[in-house]
Coordinates of C-alpha atoms in Angstrom, one line a residue:
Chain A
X197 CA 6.3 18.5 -34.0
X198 CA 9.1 18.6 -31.8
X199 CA 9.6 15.9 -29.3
X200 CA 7.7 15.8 -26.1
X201 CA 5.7 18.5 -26.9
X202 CA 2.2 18.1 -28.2
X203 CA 0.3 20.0 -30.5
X204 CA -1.1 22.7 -27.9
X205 CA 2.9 23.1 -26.8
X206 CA 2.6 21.3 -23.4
X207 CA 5.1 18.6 -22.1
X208 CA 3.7 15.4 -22.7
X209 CA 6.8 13.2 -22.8
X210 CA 6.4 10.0 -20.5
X211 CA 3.3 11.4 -18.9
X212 CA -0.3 9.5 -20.7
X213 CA -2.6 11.5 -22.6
X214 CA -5.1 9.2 -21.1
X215 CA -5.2 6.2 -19.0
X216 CA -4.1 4.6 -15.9
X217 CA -0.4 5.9 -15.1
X218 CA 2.6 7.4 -16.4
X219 CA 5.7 5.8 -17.7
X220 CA 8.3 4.7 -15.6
X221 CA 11.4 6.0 -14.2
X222 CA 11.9 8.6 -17.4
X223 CA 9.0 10.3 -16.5
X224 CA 9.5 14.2 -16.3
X225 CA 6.7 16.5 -14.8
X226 CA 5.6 19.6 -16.8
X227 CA 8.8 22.0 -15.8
X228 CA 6.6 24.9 -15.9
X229 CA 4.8 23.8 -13.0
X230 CA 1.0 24.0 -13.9
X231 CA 0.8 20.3 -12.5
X232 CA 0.9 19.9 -9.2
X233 CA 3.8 18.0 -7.6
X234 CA 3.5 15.6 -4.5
X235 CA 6.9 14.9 -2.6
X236 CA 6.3 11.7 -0.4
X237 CA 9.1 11.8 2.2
X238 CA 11.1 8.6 3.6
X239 CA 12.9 7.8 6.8
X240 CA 14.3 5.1 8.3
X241 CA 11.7 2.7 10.4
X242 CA 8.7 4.3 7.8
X243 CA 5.0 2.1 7.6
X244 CA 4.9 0.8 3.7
X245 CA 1.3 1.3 3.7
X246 CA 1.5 4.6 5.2
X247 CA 3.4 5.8 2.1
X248 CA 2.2 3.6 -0.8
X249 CA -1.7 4.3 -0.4
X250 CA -1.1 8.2 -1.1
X251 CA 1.5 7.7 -3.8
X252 CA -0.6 5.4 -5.8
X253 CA -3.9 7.4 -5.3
X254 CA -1.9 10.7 -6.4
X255 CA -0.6 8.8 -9.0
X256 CA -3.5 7.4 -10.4
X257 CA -5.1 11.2 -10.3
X258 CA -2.0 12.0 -12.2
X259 CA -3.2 9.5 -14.6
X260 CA -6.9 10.9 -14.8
X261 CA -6.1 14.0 -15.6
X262 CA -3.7 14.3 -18.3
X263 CA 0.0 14.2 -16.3
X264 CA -1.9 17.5 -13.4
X265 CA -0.1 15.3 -10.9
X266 CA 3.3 14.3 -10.2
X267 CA 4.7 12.1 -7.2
X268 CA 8.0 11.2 -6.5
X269 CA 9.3 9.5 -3.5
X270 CA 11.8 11.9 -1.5
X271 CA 13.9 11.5 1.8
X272 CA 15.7 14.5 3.6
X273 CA 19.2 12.8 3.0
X274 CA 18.3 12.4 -1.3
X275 CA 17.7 9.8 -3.3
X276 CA 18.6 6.7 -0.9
X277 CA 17.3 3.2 -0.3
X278 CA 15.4 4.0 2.8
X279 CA 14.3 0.7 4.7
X280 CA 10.6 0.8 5.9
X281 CA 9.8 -0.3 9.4
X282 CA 8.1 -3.8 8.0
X283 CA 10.0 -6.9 7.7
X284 CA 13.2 -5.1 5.9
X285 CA 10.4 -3.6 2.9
X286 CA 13.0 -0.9 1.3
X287 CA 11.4 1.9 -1.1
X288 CA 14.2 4.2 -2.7
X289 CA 13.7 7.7 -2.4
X290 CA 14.3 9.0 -6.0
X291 CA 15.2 12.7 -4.9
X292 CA 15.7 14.9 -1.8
X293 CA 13.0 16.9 -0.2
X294 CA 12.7 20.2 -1.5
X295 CA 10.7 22.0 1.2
X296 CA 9.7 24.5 -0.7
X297 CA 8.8 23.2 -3.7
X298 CA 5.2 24.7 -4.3
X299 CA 2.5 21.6 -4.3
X300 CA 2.0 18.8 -1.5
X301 CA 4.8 17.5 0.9
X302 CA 3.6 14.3 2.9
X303 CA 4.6 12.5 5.7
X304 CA 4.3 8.6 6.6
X305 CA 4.1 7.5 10.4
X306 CA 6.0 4.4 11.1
X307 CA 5.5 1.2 11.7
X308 CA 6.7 -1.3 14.5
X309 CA 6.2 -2.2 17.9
X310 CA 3.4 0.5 20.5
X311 CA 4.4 -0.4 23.4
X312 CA 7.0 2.6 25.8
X313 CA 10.2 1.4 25.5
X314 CA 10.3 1.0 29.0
X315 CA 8.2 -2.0 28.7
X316 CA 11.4 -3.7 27.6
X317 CA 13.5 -4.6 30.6
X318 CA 16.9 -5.8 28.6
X319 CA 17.9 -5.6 25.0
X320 CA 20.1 -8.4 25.1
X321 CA 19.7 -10.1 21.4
X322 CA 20.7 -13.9 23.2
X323 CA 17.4 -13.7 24.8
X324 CA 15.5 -12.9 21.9
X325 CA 13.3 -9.7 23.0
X326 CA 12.8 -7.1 20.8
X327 CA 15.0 -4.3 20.7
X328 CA 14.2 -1.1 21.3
X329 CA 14.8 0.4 17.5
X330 CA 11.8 -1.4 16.9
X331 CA 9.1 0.6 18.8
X332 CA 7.3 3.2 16.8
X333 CA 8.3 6.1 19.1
X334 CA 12.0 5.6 19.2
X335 CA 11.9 5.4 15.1
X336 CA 10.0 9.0 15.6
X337 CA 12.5 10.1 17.4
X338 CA 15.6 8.7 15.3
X339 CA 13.9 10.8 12.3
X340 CA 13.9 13.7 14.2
X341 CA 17.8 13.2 15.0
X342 CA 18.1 13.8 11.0
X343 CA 17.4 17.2 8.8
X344 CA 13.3 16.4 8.7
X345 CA 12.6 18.8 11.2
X346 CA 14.3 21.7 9.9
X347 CA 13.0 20.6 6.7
X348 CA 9.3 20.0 7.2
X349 CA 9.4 23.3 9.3
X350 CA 10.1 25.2 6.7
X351 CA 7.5 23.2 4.0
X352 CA 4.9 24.4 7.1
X353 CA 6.3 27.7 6.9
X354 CA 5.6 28.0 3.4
X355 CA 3.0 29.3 1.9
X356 CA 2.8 27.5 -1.4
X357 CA 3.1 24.1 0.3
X358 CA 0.7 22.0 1.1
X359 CA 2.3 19.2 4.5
X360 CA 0.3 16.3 4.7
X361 CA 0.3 13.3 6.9
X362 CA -0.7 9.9 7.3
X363 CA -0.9 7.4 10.9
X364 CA 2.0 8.9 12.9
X365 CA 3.1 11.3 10.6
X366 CA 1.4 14.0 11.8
X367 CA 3.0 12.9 15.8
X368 CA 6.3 13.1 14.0
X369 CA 5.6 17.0 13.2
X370 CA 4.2 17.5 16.9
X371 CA 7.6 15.9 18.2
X372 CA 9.2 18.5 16.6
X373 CA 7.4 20.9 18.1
X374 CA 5.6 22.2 14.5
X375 CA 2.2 21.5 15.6
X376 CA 1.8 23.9 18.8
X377 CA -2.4 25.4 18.4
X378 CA -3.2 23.4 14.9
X379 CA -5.8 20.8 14.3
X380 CA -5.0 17.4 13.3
X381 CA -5.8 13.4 13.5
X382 CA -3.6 10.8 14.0
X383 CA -3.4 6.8 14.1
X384 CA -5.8 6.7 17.0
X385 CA -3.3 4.9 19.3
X386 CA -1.4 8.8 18.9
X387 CA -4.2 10.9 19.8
X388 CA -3.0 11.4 23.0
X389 CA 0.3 11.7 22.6
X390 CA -1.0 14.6 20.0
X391 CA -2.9 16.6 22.4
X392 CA -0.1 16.0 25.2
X393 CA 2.3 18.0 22.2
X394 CA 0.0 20.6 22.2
X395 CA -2.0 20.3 19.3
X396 CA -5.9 20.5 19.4
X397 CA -5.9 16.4 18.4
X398 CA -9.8 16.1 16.5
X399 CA -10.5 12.4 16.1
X400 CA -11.9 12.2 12.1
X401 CA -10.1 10.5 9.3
X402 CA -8.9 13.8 7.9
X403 CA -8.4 17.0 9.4
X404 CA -8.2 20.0 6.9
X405 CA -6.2 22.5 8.7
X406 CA -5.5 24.9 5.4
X407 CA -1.5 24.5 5.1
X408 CA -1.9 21.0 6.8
X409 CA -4.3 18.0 6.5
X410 CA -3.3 15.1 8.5
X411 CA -4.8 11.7 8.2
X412 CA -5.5 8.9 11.0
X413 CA -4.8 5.4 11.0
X414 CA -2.7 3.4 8.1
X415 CA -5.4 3.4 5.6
X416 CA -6.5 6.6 6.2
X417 CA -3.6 7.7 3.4
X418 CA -6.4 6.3 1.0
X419 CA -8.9 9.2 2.0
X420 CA -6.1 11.4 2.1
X421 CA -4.9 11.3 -1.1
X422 CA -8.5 11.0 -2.6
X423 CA -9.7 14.5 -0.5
X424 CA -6.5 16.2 -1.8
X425 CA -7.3 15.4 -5.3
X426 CA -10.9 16.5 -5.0
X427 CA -9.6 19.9 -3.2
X428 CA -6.8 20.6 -5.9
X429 CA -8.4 19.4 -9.2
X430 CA -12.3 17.9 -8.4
X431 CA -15.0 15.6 -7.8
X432 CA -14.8 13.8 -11.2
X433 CA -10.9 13.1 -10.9
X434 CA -11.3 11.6 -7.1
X435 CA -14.3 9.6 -8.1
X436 CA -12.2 8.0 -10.9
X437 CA -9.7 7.0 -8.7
X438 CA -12.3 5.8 -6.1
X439 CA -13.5 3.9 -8.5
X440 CA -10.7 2.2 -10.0
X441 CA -9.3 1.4 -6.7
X442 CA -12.7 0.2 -5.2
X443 CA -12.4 2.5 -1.9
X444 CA -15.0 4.9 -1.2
X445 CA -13.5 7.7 0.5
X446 CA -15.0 7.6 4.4
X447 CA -16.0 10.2 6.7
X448 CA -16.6 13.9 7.3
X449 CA -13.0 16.3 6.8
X450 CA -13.3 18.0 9.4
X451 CA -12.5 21.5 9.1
X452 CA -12.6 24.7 11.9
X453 CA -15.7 26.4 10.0
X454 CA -19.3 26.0 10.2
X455 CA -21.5 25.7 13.3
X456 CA -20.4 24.1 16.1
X457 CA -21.8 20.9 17.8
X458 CA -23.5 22.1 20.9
X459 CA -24.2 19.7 23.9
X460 CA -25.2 15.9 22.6
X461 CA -28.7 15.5 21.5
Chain B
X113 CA 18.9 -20.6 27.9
X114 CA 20.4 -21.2 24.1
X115 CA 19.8 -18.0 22.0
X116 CA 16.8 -17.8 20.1
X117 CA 15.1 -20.6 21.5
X118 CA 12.1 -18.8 24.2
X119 CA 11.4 -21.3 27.9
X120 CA 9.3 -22.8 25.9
X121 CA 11.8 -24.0 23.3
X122 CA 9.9 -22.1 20.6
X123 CA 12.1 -20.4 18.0
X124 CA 11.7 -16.6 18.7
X125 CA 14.5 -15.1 17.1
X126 CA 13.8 -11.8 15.4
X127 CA 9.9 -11.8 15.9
X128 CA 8.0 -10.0 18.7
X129 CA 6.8 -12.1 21.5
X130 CA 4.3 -9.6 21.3
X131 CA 3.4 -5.7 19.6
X132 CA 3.0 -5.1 15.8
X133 CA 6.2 -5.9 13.7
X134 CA 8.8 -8.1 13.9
X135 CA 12.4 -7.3 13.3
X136 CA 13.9 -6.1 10.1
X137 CA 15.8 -8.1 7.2
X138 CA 17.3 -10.3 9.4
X139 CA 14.2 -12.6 10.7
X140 CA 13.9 -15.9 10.7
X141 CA 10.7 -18.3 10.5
X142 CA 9.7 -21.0 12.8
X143 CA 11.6 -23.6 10.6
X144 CA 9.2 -26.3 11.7
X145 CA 6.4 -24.9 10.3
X146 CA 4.3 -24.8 13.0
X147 CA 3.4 -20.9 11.4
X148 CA 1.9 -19.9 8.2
X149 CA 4.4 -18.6 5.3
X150 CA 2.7 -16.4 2.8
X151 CA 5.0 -15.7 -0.5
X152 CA 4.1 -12.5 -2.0
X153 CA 4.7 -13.2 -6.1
X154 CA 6.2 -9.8 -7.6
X155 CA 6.5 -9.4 -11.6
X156 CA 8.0 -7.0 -13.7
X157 CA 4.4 -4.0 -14.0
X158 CA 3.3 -5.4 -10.8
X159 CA 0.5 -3.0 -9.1
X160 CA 2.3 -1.9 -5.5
X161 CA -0.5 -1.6 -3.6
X162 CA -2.4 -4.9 -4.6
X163 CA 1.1 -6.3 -3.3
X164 CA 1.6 -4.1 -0.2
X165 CA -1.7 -4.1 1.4
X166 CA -2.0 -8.0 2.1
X167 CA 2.1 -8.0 2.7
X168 CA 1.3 -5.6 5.7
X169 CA -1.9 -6.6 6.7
X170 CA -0.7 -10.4 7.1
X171 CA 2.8 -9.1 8.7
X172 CA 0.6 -7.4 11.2
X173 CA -1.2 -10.6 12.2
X174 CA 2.1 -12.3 12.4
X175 CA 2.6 -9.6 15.2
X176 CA -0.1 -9.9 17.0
X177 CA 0.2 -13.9 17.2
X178 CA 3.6 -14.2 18.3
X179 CA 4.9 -15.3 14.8
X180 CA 2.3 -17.4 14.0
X181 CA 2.8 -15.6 9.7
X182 CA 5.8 -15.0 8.1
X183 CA 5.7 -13.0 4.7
X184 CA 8.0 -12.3 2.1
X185 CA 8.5 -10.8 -1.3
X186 CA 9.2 -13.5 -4.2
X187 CA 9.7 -13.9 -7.9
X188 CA 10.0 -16.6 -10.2
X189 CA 13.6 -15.7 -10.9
X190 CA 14.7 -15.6 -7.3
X191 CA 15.8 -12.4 -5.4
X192 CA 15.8 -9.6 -8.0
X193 CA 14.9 -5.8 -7.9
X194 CA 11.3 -5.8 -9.7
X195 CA 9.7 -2.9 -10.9
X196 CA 6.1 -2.1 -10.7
X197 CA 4.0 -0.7 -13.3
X198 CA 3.8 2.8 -10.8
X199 CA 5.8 5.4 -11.7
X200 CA 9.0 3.4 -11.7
X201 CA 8.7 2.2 -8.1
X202 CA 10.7 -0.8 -7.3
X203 CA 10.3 -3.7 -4.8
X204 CA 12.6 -6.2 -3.8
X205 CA 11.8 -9.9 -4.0
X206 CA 14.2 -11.8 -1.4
X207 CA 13.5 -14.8 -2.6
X208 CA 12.6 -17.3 -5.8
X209 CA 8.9 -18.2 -5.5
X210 CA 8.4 -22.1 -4.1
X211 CA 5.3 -23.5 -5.4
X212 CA 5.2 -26.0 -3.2
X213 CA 6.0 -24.6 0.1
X214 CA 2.8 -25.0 2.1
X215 CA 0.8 -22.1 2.8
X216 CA -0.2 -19.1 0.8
X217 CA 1.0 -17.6 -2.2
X218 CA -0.7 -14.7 -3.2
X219 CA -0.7 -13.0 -6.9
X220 CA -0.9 -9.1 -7.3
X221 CA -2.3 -7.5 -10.6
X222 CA 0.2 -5.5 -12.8
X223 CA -1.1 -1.4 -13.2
X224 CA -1.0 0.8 -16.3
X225 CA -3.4 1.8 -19.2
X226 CA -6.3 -0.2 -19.2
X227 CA -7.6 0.6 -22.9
X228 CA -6.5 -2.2 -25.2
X229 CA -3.4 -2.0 -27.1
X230 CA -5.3 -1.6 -30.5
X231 CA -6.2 1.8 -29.1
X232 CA -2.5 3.4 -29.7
X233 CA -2.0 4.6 -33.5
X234 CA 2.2 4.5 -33.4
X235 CA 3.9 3.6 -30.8
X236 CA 6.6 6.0 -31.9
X237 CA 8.5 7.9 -28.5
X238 CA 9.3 11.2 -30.4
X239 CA 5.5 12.3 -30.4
X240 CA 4.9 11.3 -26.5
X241 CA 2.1 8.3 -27.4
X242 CA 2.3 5.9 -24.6
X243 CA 3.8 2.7 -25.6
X244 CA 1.9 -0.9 -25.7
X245 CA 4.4 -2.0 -23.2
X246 CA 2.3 0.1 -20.3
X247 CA -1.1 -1.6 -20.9
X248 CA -1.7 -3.4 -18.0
X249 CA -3.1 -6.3 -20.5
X250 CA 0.5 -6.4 -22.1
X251 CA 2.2 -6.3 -18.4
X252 CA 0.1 -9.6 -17.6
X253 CA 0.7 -11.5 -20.8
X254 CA 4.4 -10.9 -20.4
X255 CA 4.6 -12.5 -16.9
X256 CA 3.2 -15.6 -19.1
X257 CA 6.3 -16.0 -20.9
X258 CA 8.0 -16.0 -17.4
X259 CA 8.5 -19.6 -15.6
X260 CA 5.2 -17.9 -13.7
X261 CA 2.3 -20.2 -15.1
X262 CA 4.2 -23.2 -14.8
X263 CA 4.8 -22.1 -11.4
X264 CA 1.7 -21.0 -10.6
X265 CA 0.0 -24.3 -12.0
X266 CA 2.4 -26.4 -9.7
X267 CA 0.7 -24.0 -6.6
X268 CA -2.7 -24.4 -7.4
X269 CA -1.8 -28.4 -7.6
X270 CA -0.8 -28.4 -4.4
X271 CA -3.0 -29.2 -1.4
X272 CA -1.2 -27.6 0.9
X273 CA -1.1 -24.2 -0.4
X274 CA -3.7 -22.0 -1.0
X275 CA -3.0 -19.5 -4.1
X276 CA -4.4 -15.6 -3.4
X277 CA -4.5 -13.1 -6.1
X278 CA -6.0 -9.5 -5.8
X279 CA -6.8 -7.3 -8.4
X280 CA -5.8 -8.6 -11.8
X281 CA -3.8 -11.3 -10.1
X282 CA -6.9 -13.7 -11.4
X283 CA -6.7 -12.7 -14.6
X284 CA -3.2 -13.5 -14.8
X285 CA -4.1 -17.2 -14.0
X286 CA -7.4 -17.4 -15.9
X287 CA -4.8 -15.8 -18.7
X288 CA -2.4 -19.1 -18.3
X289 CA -5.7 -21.1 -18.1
X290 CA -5.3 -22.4 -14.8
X291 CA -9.3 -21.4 -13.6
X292 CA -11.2 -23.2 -16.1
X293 CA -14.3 -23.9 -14.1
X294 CA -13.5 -21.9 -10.8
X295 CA -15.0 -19.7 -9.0
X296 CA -13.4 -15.8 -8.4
X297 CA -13.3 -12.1 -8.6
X298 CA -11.2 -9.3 -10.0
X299 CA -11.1 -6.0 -10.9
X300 CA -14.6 -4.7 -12.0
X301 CA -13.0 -3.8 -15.2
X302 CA -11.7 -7.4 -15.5
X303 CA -14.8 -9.5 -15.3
X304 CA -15.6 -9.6 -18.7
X305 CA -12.1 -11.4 -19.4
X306 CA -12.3 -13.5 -16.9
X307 CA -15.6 -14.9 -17.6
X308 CA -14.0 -14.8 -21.4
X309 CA -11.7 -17.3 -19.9
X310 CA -13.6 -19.6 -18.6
X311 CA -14.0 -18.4 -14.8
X312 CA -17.2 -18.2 -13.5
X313 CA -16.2 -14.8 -12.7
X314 CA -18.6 -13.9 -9.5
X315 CA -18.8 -9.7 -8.5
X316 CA -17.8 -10.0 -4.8
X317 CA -15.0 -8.0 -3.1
X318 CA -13.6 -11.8 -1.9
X319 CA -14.5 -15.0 -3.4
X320 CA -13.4 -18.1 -1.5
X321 CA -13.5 -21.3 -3.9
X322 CA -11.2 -23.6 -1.4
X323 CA -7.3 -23.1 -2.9
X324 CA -8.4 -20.1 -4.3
X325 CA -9.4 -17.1 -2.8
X326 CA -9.4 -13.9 -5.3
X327 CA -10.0 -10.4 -4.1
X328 CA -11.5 -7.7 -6.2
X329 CA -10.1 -4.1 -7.1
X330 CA -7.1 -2.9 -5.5
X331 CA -7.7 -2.0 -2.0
X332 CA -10.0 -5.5 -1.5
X333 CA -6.4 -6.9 -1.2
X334 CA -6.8 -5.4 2.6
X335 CA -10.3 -7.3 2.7
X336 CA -8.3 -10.5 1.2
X337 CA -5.6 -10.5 3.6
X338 CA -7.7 -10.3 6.9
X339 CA -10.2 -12.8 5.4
X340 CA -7.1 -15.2 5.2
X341 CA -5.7 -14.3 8.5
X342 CA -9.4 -14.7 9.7
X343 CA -9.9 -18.1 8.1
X344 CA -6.1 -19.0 9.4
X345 CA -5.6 -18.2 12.8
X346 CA -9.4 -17.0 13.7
X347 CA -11.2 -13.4 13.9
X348 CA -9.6 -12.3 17.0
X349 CA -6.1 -11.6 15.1
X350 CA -8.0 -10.1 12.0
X351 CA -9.8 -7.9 14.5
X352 CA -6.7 -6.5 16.0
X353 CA -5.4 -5.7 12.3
X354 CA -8.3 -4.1 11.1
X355 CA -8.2 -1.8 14.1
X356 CA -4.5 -1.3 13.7
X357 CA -5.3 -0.2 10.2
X358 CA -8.2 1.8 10.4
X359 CA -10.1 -0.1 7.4
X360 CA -13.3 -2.4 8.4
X361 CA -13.4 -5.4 6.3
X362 CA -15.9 -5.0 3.8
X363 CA -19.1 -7.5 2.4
X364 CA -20.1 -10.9 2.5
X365 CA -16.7 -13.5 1.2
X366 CA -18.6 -15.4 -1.4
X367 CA -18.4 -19.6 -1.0
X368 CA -20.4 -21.9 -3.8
X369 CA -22.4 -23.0 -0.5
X370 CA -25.6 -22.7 1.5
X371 CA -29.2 -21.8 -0.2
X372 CA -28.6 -20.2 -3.4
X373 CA -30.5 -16.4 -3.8
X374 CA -34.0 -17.1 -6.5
X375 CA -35.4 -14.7 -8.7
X376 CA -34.7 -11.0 -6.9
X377 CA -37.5 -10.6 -4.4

């Protein structure tokens, strides 16, 4: 039998034929693209949590289901050392982002201070108040100073791609302007700040909007990872995840079909 | 007034006076200890998100209590790049683990295969078998031949620190025989070998049993770190967290006190 290939011809090298997770960094996905590939982008100022919870739910559903997922960790500049927006937590970013690689593309918020950055009267570091890199919005708006916008605009434009996003993630599309007339959830401190970009901001834990499903708050990266999994591959592989990672998966998606709520009862 | 130092003479440098995330790499603790240090303990297989969910969670409360936690990263070597057992990801410890230092130090489990090595037939590369080496039982009983037990023993000796684990963290120790006789969770798939070990091994998403406090799968490393930041600094901080992150702390933390349940009613 040649190497990596199993008996059925399929790529097997690295990837388990059953179990909990792939091999390390050798790992190559199935070339010929029956898997489905995850590209979990990186910027400067990014929330750890934001990013970890998806990867290691994907990952895990990678793991289920004999190597049908792949994630890799991706940044618009390539493969980098990309420091997170908690207490100098660095992830490397293995790979750039290909936008339109077919499969699922998705998109941290970041983490830091709420607050406008007007709050802050001087930045002075002798007086020891925060500086304004720190606050959420500004590291939004740094990461749309770089090639994510042109980027992630075309992943939106592209049919074959599924864009997801997790907390603020889904603000950082609106900030570009990508978001103009679609549905989507935020961290619920950006729900406003959603609606005020244009988008038609629906307060759930996931929003499926077809070509994009956004996610709220931090944790919410848990449910999105687990929904995608049941909508690309099934029940029995998000439950085993679920499972395994002791999180049942919360709430209604909401999705634009169906009947309408009418007034409150 | 001398920089750093607030009106108040409290050292402020680098950490919000208020908002959700101090500054990067370059903080500094309170040196005087009036605030809690947690040390995060990172070992070659590590699981990321048993690590990263109570690293954020209690960096969070640090923010909203005006520095009252400081975590960091750690290993028993010192600062070192260590890779998890999740598709090659890497964290960086900053720091050698001090066993001693009073607070928390809190033990992730390692991810992989869970199946038990005896399960592989050859462990030859050429036909794509996974390898022992990525069995999350053969991740754990390598960190045993790592200065971690000894370490780890020192902790759980000291009255001032109280040592965490999530996941499989508690089989690590009940592995290096240090819970004869306690009281604590793990993974579901875990409890067998931890009662095995002489644990009385209680299903509970948090068990509290005074210097230890062990969370359950994965994700209850979320539920672990606000139940420490609750039992710290009180529930108004864990409150604000749990909003922050969108995930509601989940079931009773289990304590060997009060009435204990009779026969099921």
């Amino acid at each position: 039998m040649k190497a990596g290939v199993n008996a059925t011809g399929r790529r097997i090298d690295g990837w388990l034929t059953s179990g909990l997770t792939p091999a390390g960094p050798g790992f190559t996905p199935d070339p010929k693209g029956s898997s489905i590939h995850a590209q979990i982008v990186l910027f400067d100022g990014f929330d750890p949590l934001d990013a970890i919870a998806p990867f290691e739910v994907l990952h895990a559903g990678g793991a289920f289901s004999d190597g049908a997922v792949s994630v890799e960790l991706v940044s618009a500049e390539g493969p980098r050392e990309v420091v997170s927006g908690t207490g100098g937590l660095a992830l490397r970013a293995t790979a750039a982002l290909a936008p339109e690689r077919p499969g699922l593309i998705l998109v941290p918020g970041a983490s830091g201070r709420v607050e406008a950055p007007d709050d802050v009267p001087d930045h002075d570091p002798a007086d020891g108040r925060p500086r304004p890199e720190e606050f959420v919005s500004v590291r939004l708006a740094r990461a749309l100073t770089t090639d994510l916008p042109v980027l992630l605009k075309a992943a939106l434009d592209c049919p074959e791609v599924t864009v997801g996003t997790v907390c603020g993630g889904s603000l950082l599309l609106a900030m570009a302007g990508l978001l103009e007339g679609r549905r989507a959830t935020s961290h619920h401190l950006a729900m406003d700040a959603l609606g005020a970009a244009g988008v038609h901001a629906v307060r759930a834990r996931v929003v499926d909007d077809g070509g994009l499903v956004t996610a709220a708050g931090v944790t919410s990266g848990l449910d999105l990872g687990l929904y995608l999994l049941e909508r690309e591959l099934g029940p029995r592989i998000a439950h085993a995840v679920e499972d395994l990672f002791a999180h049942e998966r919360r709430g209604t998606v909401w999705r634009d079909e169906g009947m309408a709520p009418t007034a409150r009862p």
